[in-house]
Short mmCIF file of C-alpha atoms in Angstrom, two decimals:
data_model
loop_
_atom_site.label_atom_id
_atom_site.label_comp_id
_atom_site.label_asym_id
_atom_site.label_seq_id
_atom_site.Cartn_x
_atom_site.Cartn_y
_atom_site.Cartn_z
CA UNK E 1019 13.97 77.35 -35.38
CA UNK E 1020 12.22 75.65 -32.46
CA UNK E 1021 8.57 74.76 -32.92
CA UNK E 1022 5.84 75.94 -30.55
CA UNK E 1023 5.60 72.41 -29.17
CA UNK E 1024 9.28 72.23 -28.26
CA UNK E 1025 9.09 75.70 -26.66
CA UNK E 1026 6.13 74.56 -24.58
CA UNK E 1027 8.04 71.52 -23.42
CA UNK E 1028 11.00 73.68 -22.43
CA UNK E 1029 8.72 75.98 -20.46
CA UNK E 1030 7.12 73.06 -18.66
CA UNK E 1031 10.54 71.66 -17.82
CA UNK E 1032 11.63 75.00 -16.42
CA UNK E 1033 8.55 75.25 -14.20
CA UNK E 1034 9.16 71.71 -12.95
CA UNK E 1035 12.75 72.57 -12.12
CA UNK E 1036 11.58 75.56 -10.03
CA UNK E 1037 9.27 73.32 -7.93
CA UNK E 1038 10.65 72.28 -4.55
CA UNK E 1039 12.64 69.02 -4.71
CA UNK E 1040 10.64 67.54 -1.83
CA UNK E 1041 7.37 68.13 -3.70
CA UNK E 1042 8.73 66.50 -6.86
CA UNK E 1043 9.98 63.52 -4.84
CA UNK E 1044 6.63 63.06 -3.14
CA UNK E 1045 4.86 63.23 -6.49
CA UNK E 1046 7.12 60.52 -7.92
CA UNK E 1047 6.96 58.24 -4.87
CA UNK E 1048 3.24 58.36 -4.17
CA UNK E 1049 1.77 55.18 -5.74
CA UNK E 1050 -1.83 55.08 -6.87
CA UNK E 1051 -4.30 53.77 -4.33
CA UNK E 1052 -5.29 50.17 -5.13
CA UNK E 1053 -8.88 49.40 -5.94
CA UNK E 1054 -10.96 47.44 -3.49
CA UNK E 1055 -10.39 43.69 -3.97
CA UNK E 1056 -12.80 42.10 -6.38
CA UNK E 1057 -14.00 38.55 -5.71
CA UNK E 1058 -13.12 35.94 -8.29
CA UNK E 1059 -16.20 34.72 -10.13
CA UNK E 1060 -15.95 31.21 -11.48
CA UNK E 1061 -17.81 30.70 -14.77
CA UNK E 1062 -20.78 28.48 -13.93
CA UNK E 1063 -19.92 24.91 -14.91
CA UNK E 1064 -22.46 22.41 -16.20
CA UNK E 1065 -21.71 19.19 -14.33
CA UNK E 1066 -22.98 15.68 -14.86
CA UNK E 1067 -21.83 12.12 -14.22
CA UNK E 1068 -22.11 9.23 -16.65
CA UNK E 1069 -23.55 5.92 -15.39
CA UNK E 1070 -20.03 4.43 -15.32
CA UNK E 1071 -18.86 7.14 -12.90
CA UNK E 1072 -17.06 9.53 -15.28
CA UNK E 1073 -17.53 13.09 -14.02
CA UNK E 1074 -17.85 15.90 -16.57
CA UNK E 1075 -17.53 19.70 -16.21
CA UNK E 1076 -18.44 21.93 -19.16
CA UNK E 1077 -17.33 25.52 -18.58
CA UNK E 1078 -18.17 28.27 -21.09
CA UNK E 1079 -15.41 30.87 -20.96
CA UNK E 1080 -14.14 33.76 -23.07
CA UNK E 1081 -14.79 34.79 -26.66
CA UNK E 1082 -11.72 33.41 -28.47
CA UNK E 1083 -12.93 30.44 -30.56
CA UNK E 1084 -10.87 27.80 -28.78
CA UNK E 1085 -11.67 25.04 -26.30
CA UNK E 1086 -9.60 23.01 -23.87
CA UNK E 1087 -10.48 19.32 -23.64
CA UNK E 1088 -8.69 17.71 -20.68
CA UNK E 1089 -9.22 14.36 -19.01
CA UNK E 1090 -7.78 13.94 -15.52
CA UNK E 1091 -7.27 10.44 -14.16
CA UNK E 1092 -6.62 9.83 -10.48
CA UNK E 1093 -3.45 7.90 -11.22
CA UNK E 1094 -0.09 9.42 -10.40
CA UNK E 1095 3.30 8.68 -8.96
CA UNK E 1096 1.74 8.10 -5.55
CA UNK E 1097 0.06 5.08 -7.16
CA UNK E 1098 3.29 3.65 -8.59
CA UNK E 1099 3.69 0.03 -7.42
CA UNK E 1100 6.49 -0.64 -4.94
CA UNK E 1101 9.75 -0.94 -6.84
CA UNK E 1102 8.25 0.67 -9.96
CA UNK E 1103 8.64 4.41 -9.39
CA UNK E 1104 7.86 6.35 -12.61
CA UNK E 1105 5.58 3.59 -13.89
CA UNK E 1106 2.99 6.37 -14.17
CA UNK E 1107 5.36 8.27 -16.47
CA UNK E 1108 6.18 5.29 -18.65
CA UNK E 1109 2.50 4.41 -19.02
CA UNK E 1110 1.64 8.00 -19.94
CA UNK E 1111 4.39 8.08 -22.57
CA UNK E 1112 3.10 4.85 -24.09
CA UNK E 1113 -0.40 6.28 -24.48
CA UNK E 1114 0.85 8.64 -27.19
CA UNK E 1115 2.59 5.87 -29.12
CA UNK E 1116 -0.60 4.77 -30.84
CA UNK E 1117 -4.03 3.25 -30.32
CA UNK E 1118 -5.67 0.22 -31.87
CA UNK E 1119 -6.77 2.37 -34.82
CA UNK E 1120 -4.25 5.25 -34.86
CA UNK E 1121 -0.47 5.34 -35.08
CA UNK E 1122 1.51 7.86 -33.02
CA UNK E 1123 1.92 10.06 -36.10
CA UNK E 1124 -1.80 9.82 -36.84
CA UNK E 1125 -2.64 10.99 -33.31
CA UNK E 1126 -0.40 14.01 -33.82
CA UNK E 1127 -1.78 14.71 -37.30
CA UNK E 1128 -5.41 14.46 -36.20
CA UNK E 1129 -4.79 16.89 -33.33
CA UNK E 1130 -2.88 19.28 -35.58
CA UNK E 1131 -5.76 19.30 -38.04
CA UNK E 1132 -7.94 20.63 -35.21
CA UNK E 1133 -5.45 23.40 -34.44
CA UNK E 1134 -3.90 21.74 -31.41
CA UNK E 1135 -1.93 18.84 -29.95
CA UNK E 1136 -2.47 16.05 -27.43
CA UNK E 1137 -0.23 15.99 -24.37
CA UNK E 1138 0.01 13.58 -21.44
CA UNK E 1139 1.27 14.95 -18.13
CA UNK E 1140 1.95 12.64 -15.18
CA UNK E 1141 1.85 14.13 -11.68
CA UNK E 1142 1.88 12.98 -8.09
CA UNK E 1143 -1.84 12.28 -7.83
CA UNK E 1144 -3.20 12.88 -11.34
CA UNK E 1145 -2.40 12.20 -14.96
CA UNK E 1146 -3.90 14.59 -17.52
CA UNK E 1147 -4.55 13.89 -21.20
CA UNK E 1148 -5.75 16.46 -23.71
CA UNK E 1149 -5.13 19.85 -25.27
CA UNK E 1150 -6.62 22.99 -26.79
CA UNK E 1151 -8.25 23.05 -30.23
CA UNK E 1152 -10.37 25.37 -32.34
CA UNK E 1153 -13.90 25.53 -30.99
CA UNK E 1154 -15.64 23.63 -33.77
CA UNK E 1155 -13.39 20.63 -33.17
CA UNK E 1156 -14.11 20.19 -29.44
CA UNK E 1157 -16.32 17.10 -30.06
CA UNK E 1158 -13.63 15.54 -32.28
CA UNK E 1159 -11.01 16.22 -29.62
CA UNK E 1160 -13.22 14.40 -27.12
CA UNK E 1161 -13.17 11.39 -29.45
CA UNK E 1162 -9.39 11.56 -29.83
CA UNK E 1163 -8.73 11.80 -26.07
CA UNK E 1164 -11.09 8.88 -25.45
CA UNK E 1165 -9.27 6.77 -28.03
CA UNK E 1166 -5.88 7.56 -26.49
CA UNK E 1167 -6.87 6.58 -22.93
CA UNK E 1168 -9.24 3.71 -23.72
CA UNK E 1169 -7.51 1.92 -26.60
CA UNK E 1170 -3.72 2.22 -26.27
CA UNK E 1171 -1.73 -0.13 -28.49
CA UNK E 1172 1.34 -0.37 -26.20
CA UNK E 1173 3.76 -1.05 -29.08
CA UNK E 1174 6.69 -3.21 -27.98
CA UNK E 1175 8.97 -1.51 -30.50
CA UNK E 1176 8.79 1.82 -28.65
CA UNK E 1177 9.47 0.53 -25.12
CA UNK E 1178 13.28 0.64 -25.23
CA UNK E 1179 13.32 4.19 -26.60
CA UNK E 1180 10.89 5.47 -23.97
CA UNK E 1181 12.85 3.83 -21.16
CA UNK E 1182 16.04 5.35 -22.54
CA UNK E 1183 14.41 8.79 -22.45
CA UNK E 1184 13.38 8.26 -18.82
CA UNK E 1185 16.85 6.98 -17.94
CA UNK E 1186 18.40 10.11 -19.45
CA UNK E 1187 16.03 12.33 -17.46
CA UNK E 1188 16.85 10.35 -14.33
CA UNK E 1189 20.59 10.74 -14.87
CA UNK E 1190 20.24 14.50 -15.30
CA UNK E 1191 18.03 14.84 -12.22
CA UNK E 1192 20.35 12.79 -10.04
CA UNK E 1193 23.28 15.04 -10.98
CA UNK E 1194 21.57 18.22 -9.78
CA UNK E 1195 21.92 19.38 -6.21
CA UNK E 1196 18.33 20.61 -6.00
CA UNK E 1197 16.91 17.30 -7.17
CA UNK E 1198 19.19 15.37 -4.82
CA UNK E 1199 17.96 17.48 -1.91
CA UNK E 1200 14.31 17.11 -2.92
CA UNK E 1201 14.71 13.34 -3.10
CA UNK E 1202 16.28 13.13 0.36
CA UNK E 1203 13.70 15.51 1.82
CA UNK E 1204 10.76 13.51 0.50
CA UNK E 1205 12.29 10.25 1.73
CA UNK E 1206 12.64 11.72 5.22
CA UNK E 1207 9.22 13.39 5.21
CA UNK E 1208 7.36 10.28 3.97
CA UNK E 1209 9.51 7.33 5.08
CA UNK E 1210 8.67 4.02 3.42
CA UNK E 1211 5.76 5.50 1.40
CA UNK E 1212 5.18 6.08 -2.28
CA UNK E 1213 5.09 9.84 -1.59
CA UNK E 1214 8.66 9.52 -0.37
CA UNK E 1215 9.99 7.88 -3.54
CA UNK E 1216 10.90 10.60 -6.01
CA UNK E 1217 13.15 8.68 -8.41
CA UNK E 1218 13.50 5.03 -9.46
CA UNK E 1219 16.72 3.06 -9.17
CA UNK E 1220 18.37 2.97 -12.63
CA UNK E 1221 18.48 -0.82 -12.66
CA UNK E 1222 14.80 -1.04 -11.69
CA UNK E 1223 13.83 1.34 -14.50
CA UNK E 1224 15.66 -0.80 -17.05
CA UNK E 1225 13.67 -3.83 -15.91
CA UNK E 1226 10.23 -2.31 -16.52
CA UNK E 1227 8.23 -4.34 -19.02
CA UNK E 1228 5.30 -3.71 -21.30
CA UNK E 1229 3.28 -6.05 -19.07
CA UNK E 1230 4.01 -3.74 -16.10
CA UNK E 1231 2.68 -0.73 -17.98
CA UNK E 1232 -0.40 -2.57 -19.22
CA UNK E 1233 -1.17 -3.72 -15.68
CA UNK E 1234 -0.86 -0.18 -14.35
CA UNK E 1235 -3.10 1.18 -17.11
CA UNK E 1236 -5.80 -1.47 -16.76
CA UNK E 1237 -5.87 -1.15 -12.98
CA UNK E 1238 -5.74 2.62 -12.55
CA UNK E 1239 -7.32 4.09 -15.69
CA UNK E 1240 -11.08 3.95 -15.39
CA UNK E 1241 -14.24 6.03 -15.68
CA UNK E 1242 -14.91 6.21 -11.95
CA UNK E 1243 -11.48 7.73 -11.26
CA UNK E 1244 -11.63 10.30 -14.06
CA UNK E 1245 -13.04 13.75 -14.78
CA UNK E 1246 -13.36 15.40 -18.19
CA UNK E 1247 -13.13 19.19 -18.40
CA UNK E 1248 -14.12 21.21 -21.46
CA UNK E 1249 -13.40 24.93 -21.04
CA UNK E 1250 -13.77 27.73 -23.56
CA UNK E 1251 -16.07 28.38 -26.51
CA UNK E 1252 -17.85 25.26 -27.74
CA UNK E 1253 -21.28 23.83 -28.61
CA UNK E 1254 -22.35 22.32 -25.28
CA UNK E 1255 -25.08 20.10 -26.73
CA UNK E 1256 -22.90 18.56 -29.44
CA UNK E 1257 -19.95 18.20 -27.07
CA UNK E 1258 -22.02 16.46 -24.41
CA UNK E 1259 -23.30 14.01 -27.01
CA UNK E 1260 -19.72 13.29 -28.07
CA UNK E 1261 -18.70 12.69 -24.45
CA UNK E 1262 -21.51 10.23 -23.83
CA UNK E 1263 -20.70 8.39 -27.04
CA UNK E 1264 -16.92 8.29 -26.57
CA UNK E 1265 -16.74 7.50 -22.84
CA UNK E 1266 -20.06 5.80 -22.10
CA UNK E 1267 -18.64 2.28 -22.40
CA UNK E 1268 -15.45 2.88 -20.42
CA UNK E 1269 -15.01 0.41 -17.57
CA UNK E 1270 -14.24 1.33 -13.98
CA UNK E 1271 -10.77 1.15 -12.44
CA UNK E 1272 -9.93 -1.92 -10.38
CA UNK E 1273 -6.82 -0.90 -8.41
CA UNK E 1274 -7.21 0.85 -5.05
CA UNK E 1275 -6.29 4.52 -4.80
CA UNK E 1276 -3.07 5.49 -3.05
CA UNK E 1277 -3.24 5.61 0.74
CA UNK E 1278 -3.20 9.03 2.38
CA UNK E 1279 0.33 10.26 3.15
CA UNK E 1280 1.61 9.93 6.70
CA UNK E 1281 4.31 12.58 7.12
CA UNK E 1282 6.99 12.37 9.76
CA UNK E 1283 6.83 14.83 12.65
CA UNK E 1284 10.19 13.72 14.05
CA UNK E 1285 13.03 16.21 13.79
CA UNK E 1286 15.69 14.85 11.42
CA UNK E 1287 18.87 15.99 9.70
CA UNK E 1288 20.06 14.37 6.46
CA UNK E 1289 23.37 15.36 4.86
CA UNK E 1290 24.10 14.32 1.27
CA UNK E 1291 27.81 14.66 0.55
CA UNK E 1292 28.85 16.54 -2.56
CA UNK E 1293 32.61 16.88 -2.26
CA UNK E 1294 34.03 20.19 -3.44
CA UNK E 1295 30.63 21.87 -3.86
CA UNK E 1296 30.80 25.66 -3.67
CA UNK E 1297 27.16 25.81 -2.57
CA UNK E 1298 24.89 23.92 -0.23
CA UNK E 1299 21.27 23.18 -1.09
CA UNK E 1300 19.06 23.45 1.99
CA UNK E 1301 15.55 22.05 2.38
CA UNK E 1302 13.88 22.80 5.71
CA UNK E 1303 10.24 21.96 6.37
CA UNK E 1304 7.49 20.21 8.28
CA UNK E 1305 3.98 18.81 7.65
CA UNK E 1306 1.05 21.23 7.64
CA UNK E 1307 -2.68 21.09 6.88
CA UNK E 1308 -4.00 20.39 3.38
CA UNK E 1309 -6.40 22.64 1.41
CA UNK E 1310 -9.50 21.05 2.94
CA UNK E 1311 -8.63 22.53 6.35
CA UNK E 1312 -10.16 25.90 7.38
CA UNK E 1313 -6.68 27.30 8.13
CA UNK E 1314 -5.26 26.61 4.67
CA UNK E 1315 -5.93 29.96 2.96
CA UNK E 1316 -4.59 31.91 5.93
CA UNK E 1317 -1.58 29.60 5.96
CA UNK E 1318 -0.98 30.45 2.28
CA UNK E 1319 -0.88 34.13 3.28
CA UNK E 1320 1.53 33.29 6.10
CA UNK E 1321 3.77 31.34 3.74
CA UNK E 1322 3.95 34.26 1.29
CA UNK E 1323 4.89 36.67 4.05
CA UNK E 1324 7.50 34.35 5.55
CA UNK E 1325 9.29 33.16 2.41
CA UNK E 1326 6.89 32.68 -0.47
CA UNK E 1327 7.54 35.71 -2.67
CA UNK E 1328 10.39 38.03 -3.59
CA UNK E 1329 9.74 40.59 -0.85
CA UNK E 1330 9.22 38.03 1.92
CA UNK E 1331 11.02 38.12 5.25
CA UNK E 1332 13.38 35.18 4.73
CA UNK E 1333 14.28 36.40 1.23
CA UNK E 1334 14.94 39.93 2.49
CA UNK E 1335 17.14 38.53 5.25
CA UNK E 1336 19.36 35.95 3.59
CA UNK E 1337 19.35 37.47 0.10
CA UNK E 1338 19.09 41.23 0.39
CA UNK E 1339 20.68 41.84 3.79
CA UNK E 1340 23.18 38.98 4.15
CA UNK E 1341 23.92 38.02 0.55
CA UNK E 1342 23.97 34.31 1.41
CA UNK E 1343 21.85 33.21 -1.55
CA UNK E 1344 20.34 34.44 -4.79
CA UNK E 1345 16.82 33.04 -4.95
CA UNK E 1346 15.47 31.39 -1.79
CA UNK E 1347 11.78 30.60 -1.53
CA UNK E 1348 9.25 28.82 0.64
CA UNK E 1349 6.32 26.74 -0.53
CA UNK E 1350 3.15 25.01 0.53
CA UNK E 1351 3.44 21.69 -1.31
CA UNK E 1352 0.08 19.95 -1.44
CA UNK E 1353 -1.08 16.48 -2.42
CA UNK E 1354 -4.28 14.53 -1.89
CA UNK E 1355 -4.97 14.56 1.88
CA UNK E 1356 -1.62 16.05 2.77
CA UNK E 1357 0.78 19.00 2.58
CA UNK E 1358 4.10 20.29 3.87
CA UNK E 1359 5.74 23.69 4.25
CA UNK E 1360 9.36 24.03 3.15
CA UNK E 1361 11.99 26.71 2.70
CA UNK E 1362 14.48 25.97 -0.10
CA UNK E 1363 17.74 27.82 -0.71
CA UNK E 1364 21.08 27.36 -2.47
CA UNK E 1365 23.58 29.09 -0.19
CA UNK E 1366 27.34 29.64 -0.25
CA UNK E 1367 29.08 26.73 1.48
CA UNK E 1368 30.74 28.76 4.24
CA UNK E 1369 27.40 30.24 5.38
CA UNK E 1370 25.36 27.04 5.35
CA UNK E 1371 24.87 27.02 9.11
CA UNK E 1372 24.39 30.77 9.26
CA UNK E 1373 21.64 30.56 6.62
CA UNK E 1374 19.73 27.92 8.58
CA UNK E 1375 20.13 30.06 11.70
CA UNK E 1376 18.58 33.07 9.95
CA UNK E 1377 15.70 31.05 8.51
CA UNK E 1378 14.85 29.73 11.96
CA UNK E 1379 15.26 33.23 13.41
CA UNK E 1380 12.68 34.63 10.98
CA UNK E 1381 10.28 31.85 11.96
CA UNK E 1382 10.91 32.66 15.62
CA UNK E 1383 10.41 36.40 15.06
CA UNK E 1384 7.04 35.83 13.43
CA UNK E 1385 6.05 33.45 16.23
CA UNK E 1386 6.87 36.14 18.78
CA UNK E 1387 5.40 39.23 17.13
CA UNK E 1388 2.65 39.73 14.53
CA UNK E 1389 3.53 41.55 11.30
CA UNK E 1390 2.40 45.11 10.80
CA UNK E 1391 -0.90 45.74 9.08
CA UNK E 1392 0.97 47.50 6.25
CA UNK E 1393 3.29 44.56 5.60
CA UNK E 1394 0.40 42.12 5.66
CA UNK E 1395 -1.71 44.24 3.32
CA UNK E 1396 1.04 44.16 0.69
CA UNK E 1397 1.15 40.37 0.86
CA UNK E 1398 -2.63 40.12 0.61
CA UNK E 1399 -2.77 42.36 -2.45
CA UNK E 1400 -0.06 40.28 -4.12
CA UNK E 1401 -1.80 36.96 -3.45
CA UNK E 1402 -5.23 38.22 -4.47
CA UNK E 1403 -3.89 39.68 -7.71
CA UNK E 1404 -1.89 36.63 -8.74
CA UNK E 1405 -4.84 34.37 -7.91
CA UNK E 1406 -7.11 36.23 -10.32
CA UNK E 1407 -4.40 36.22 -13.02
CA UNK E 1408 -3.94 32.44 -12.69
CA UNK E 1409 -7.63 31.97 -13.36
CA UNK E 1410 -7.84 34.15 -16.45
CA UNK E 1411 -7.28 31.39 -19.01
CA UNK E 1412 -8.85 28.11 -20.09
CA UNK E 1413 -5.98 26.08 -18.64
CA UNK E 1414 -6.05 28.12 -15.43
CA UNK E 1415 -9.75 27.47 -14.88
CA UNK E 1416 -9.36 23.75 -15.59
CA UNK E 1417 -6.42 23.63 -13.20
CA UNK E 1418 -8.42 25.23 -10.41
CA UNK E 1419 -11.35 22.86 -10.97
CA UNK E 1420 -8.89 19.94 -10.78
CA UNK E 1421 -7.64 21.37 -7.50
CA UNK E 1422 -11.18 21.49 -6.11
CA UNK E 1423 -11.88 17.91 -7.17
CA UNK E 1424 -8.60 16.54 -5.81
CA UNK E 1425 -9.15 18.05 -2.38
CA UNK E 1426 -12.94 17.67 -2.20
CA UNK E 1427 -13.58 21.42 -2.10
CA UNK E 1428 -16.73 23.35 -3.11
CA UNK E 1429 -16.78 26.06 -5.79
CA UNK E 1430 -17.02 28.62 -2.97
CA UNK E 1431 -13.36 27.92 -2.19
CA UNK E 1432 -12.50 29.78 -5.42
CA UNK E 1433 -15.18 32.46 -5.32
CA UNK E 1434 -14.38 33.29 -1.70
CA UNK E 1435 -10.59 33.02 -1.93
CA UNK E 1436 -9.85 36.74 -2.35
CA UNK E 1437 -12.13 37.71 0.54
CA UNK E 1438 -10.55 35.10 2.83
CA UNK E 1439 -7.06 36.30 1.90
CA UNK E 1440 -7.97 39.87 2.88
CA UNK E 1441 -9.67 38.70 6.09
CA UNK E 1442 -6.41 37.37 7.58
CA UNK E 1443 -5.22 39.45 10.55
CA UNK E 1444 -1.67 39.99 11.84
CA UNK E 1445 -2.54 38.09 14.99
CA UNK E 1446 -3.77 35.14 12.93
CA UNK E 1447 -0.44 34.97 11.10
CA UNK E 1448 1.39 34.58 14.40
CA UNK E 1449 -1.10 31.95 15.56
CA UNK E 1450 -0.55 29.92 12.39
CA UNK E 1451 3.23 30.05 12.65
CA UNK E 1452 3.03 28.87 16.26
CA UNK E 1453 0.58 26.13 15.31
CA UNK E 1454 2.15 24.75 12.13
CA UNK E 1455 5.70 26.03 11.48
CA UNK E 1456 7.29 24.02 14.28
CA UNK E 1457 11.11 23.73 14.35
CA UNK E 1458 10.77 20.76 16.72
CA UNK E 1459 9.13 18.82 13.83
CA UNK E 1460 11.67 20.00 11.26
CA UNK E 1461 12.90 17.81 8.44
CA UNK E 1462 16.26 19.30 7.44
CA UNK E 1463 18.22 18.19 4.37
CA UNK E 1464 21.52 19.69 3.24
CA UNK E 1465 23.36 18.70 0.05
CA UNK E 1466 26.92 19.99 0.07
CA UNK E 1467 30.58 19.41 0.88
CA UNK E 1468 30.35 17.42 4.12
CA UNK E 1469 33.88 18.31 5.24
CA UNK E 1470 33.07 22.01 4.97
CA UNK E 1471 29.59 21.94 6.51
CA UNK E 1472 29.59 19.24 9.21
CA UNK E 1473 30.74 21.59 12.00
CA UNK E 1474 28.24 24.24 10.85
CA UNK E 1475 25.40 21.74 11.15
CA UNK E 1476 26.16 20.56 14.70
CA UNK E 1477 23.63 22.96 16.30
CA UNK E 1478 20.88 21.43 14.15
CA UNK E 1479 21.44 17.78 15.02
CA UNK E 1480 18.22 16.23 16.30
CA UNK E 1481 18.13 15.47 20.02
CA UNK E 1482 19.37 12.04 21.02
CA UNK E 1483 16.69 9.42 21.55
CA UNK E 1484 15.93 8.78 25.24
#
């Protein structure tokens, strides 16, 4: 026997079936109206600077009893000495191999006892050292991070192993089409500069010495080029005292900071031969403004619309409509005092030229005609939503504060980001594409089977020099 509940469900289903199909379709397809955009509110940091130049930001955030302790040092791959690419990486790896009072295993054990771990991450402009721990151990984590960066032991016995690890990573990277294309693109975009050197030569890497790493550390690691972030739940008074005690005697850095990048604005084409490849990897881009420029946020909106998310124009064209590629994307790649825009795609070999043609066509279409207000609104909602999500964690907040410091931006850049995203107009998008996405300044790199793609690339050869 059916229950009353099952009979009710059957009756409801029958009534639904009698409703007009068009009404049911409209009911299913009508999405809820989005709420008005809410501005991102940065938790108010407490900032101070030690006499030696170390900058500190204490940011109370959340209710979970954990705290992130992260030191950022303005020392990255852009600072690698000529002929010593990845010296930043080797130096960072050595920091975790022990201090004058702790072995590598002791560093790991001490961090684990606090509910966390210490990690070193080398980047283009910054190296970060630190990790998350239970709240009551934030002052002890400050002490541990200070010991790691101020008193490294640089054990000779670990050097060969660490270089072997880097050599293995290098070998893997150099075998991948995407990494090969990125290397050639950066070399063409930043010719003769540290920003243009993505990978070391294998023989150079094998020649790196402990003295090289010590020299890099002593010259680039210093209080005046560093910022300490503590984000989460912690005792601010006790933590500040620990910071002053642990870092107060740290000396300043002696090496000069990396020079600002000077990107090429000359149209170039670089082909890296990969005989027999079934796909071509395409990098197409040009220099644009960095985050300190008033156009940057609107340019981020423009990038998302053009190729920067799954529903973008270039993706819809060469993925959904043409089937040339699976996952193309564009990016605004930023560094201190510089940035470039690039579209990246792995495309089937026989449509290499056709793919480039369609990418340039989408750029041209947006230069000629503004997007609709509806299309733009969808992009703005996406960017505003993902921005807020990125900032809803301790690591996210620290990352955004690092971004502000690297580019010399005020806190209002974050608090006003959502409003500026939604203030972009269709006409402004077209203005930005005309101003910055210039095919005449295009750096084009293709990694693929040269015999199969050379004829396809003839239309994209740069003009002959006068």
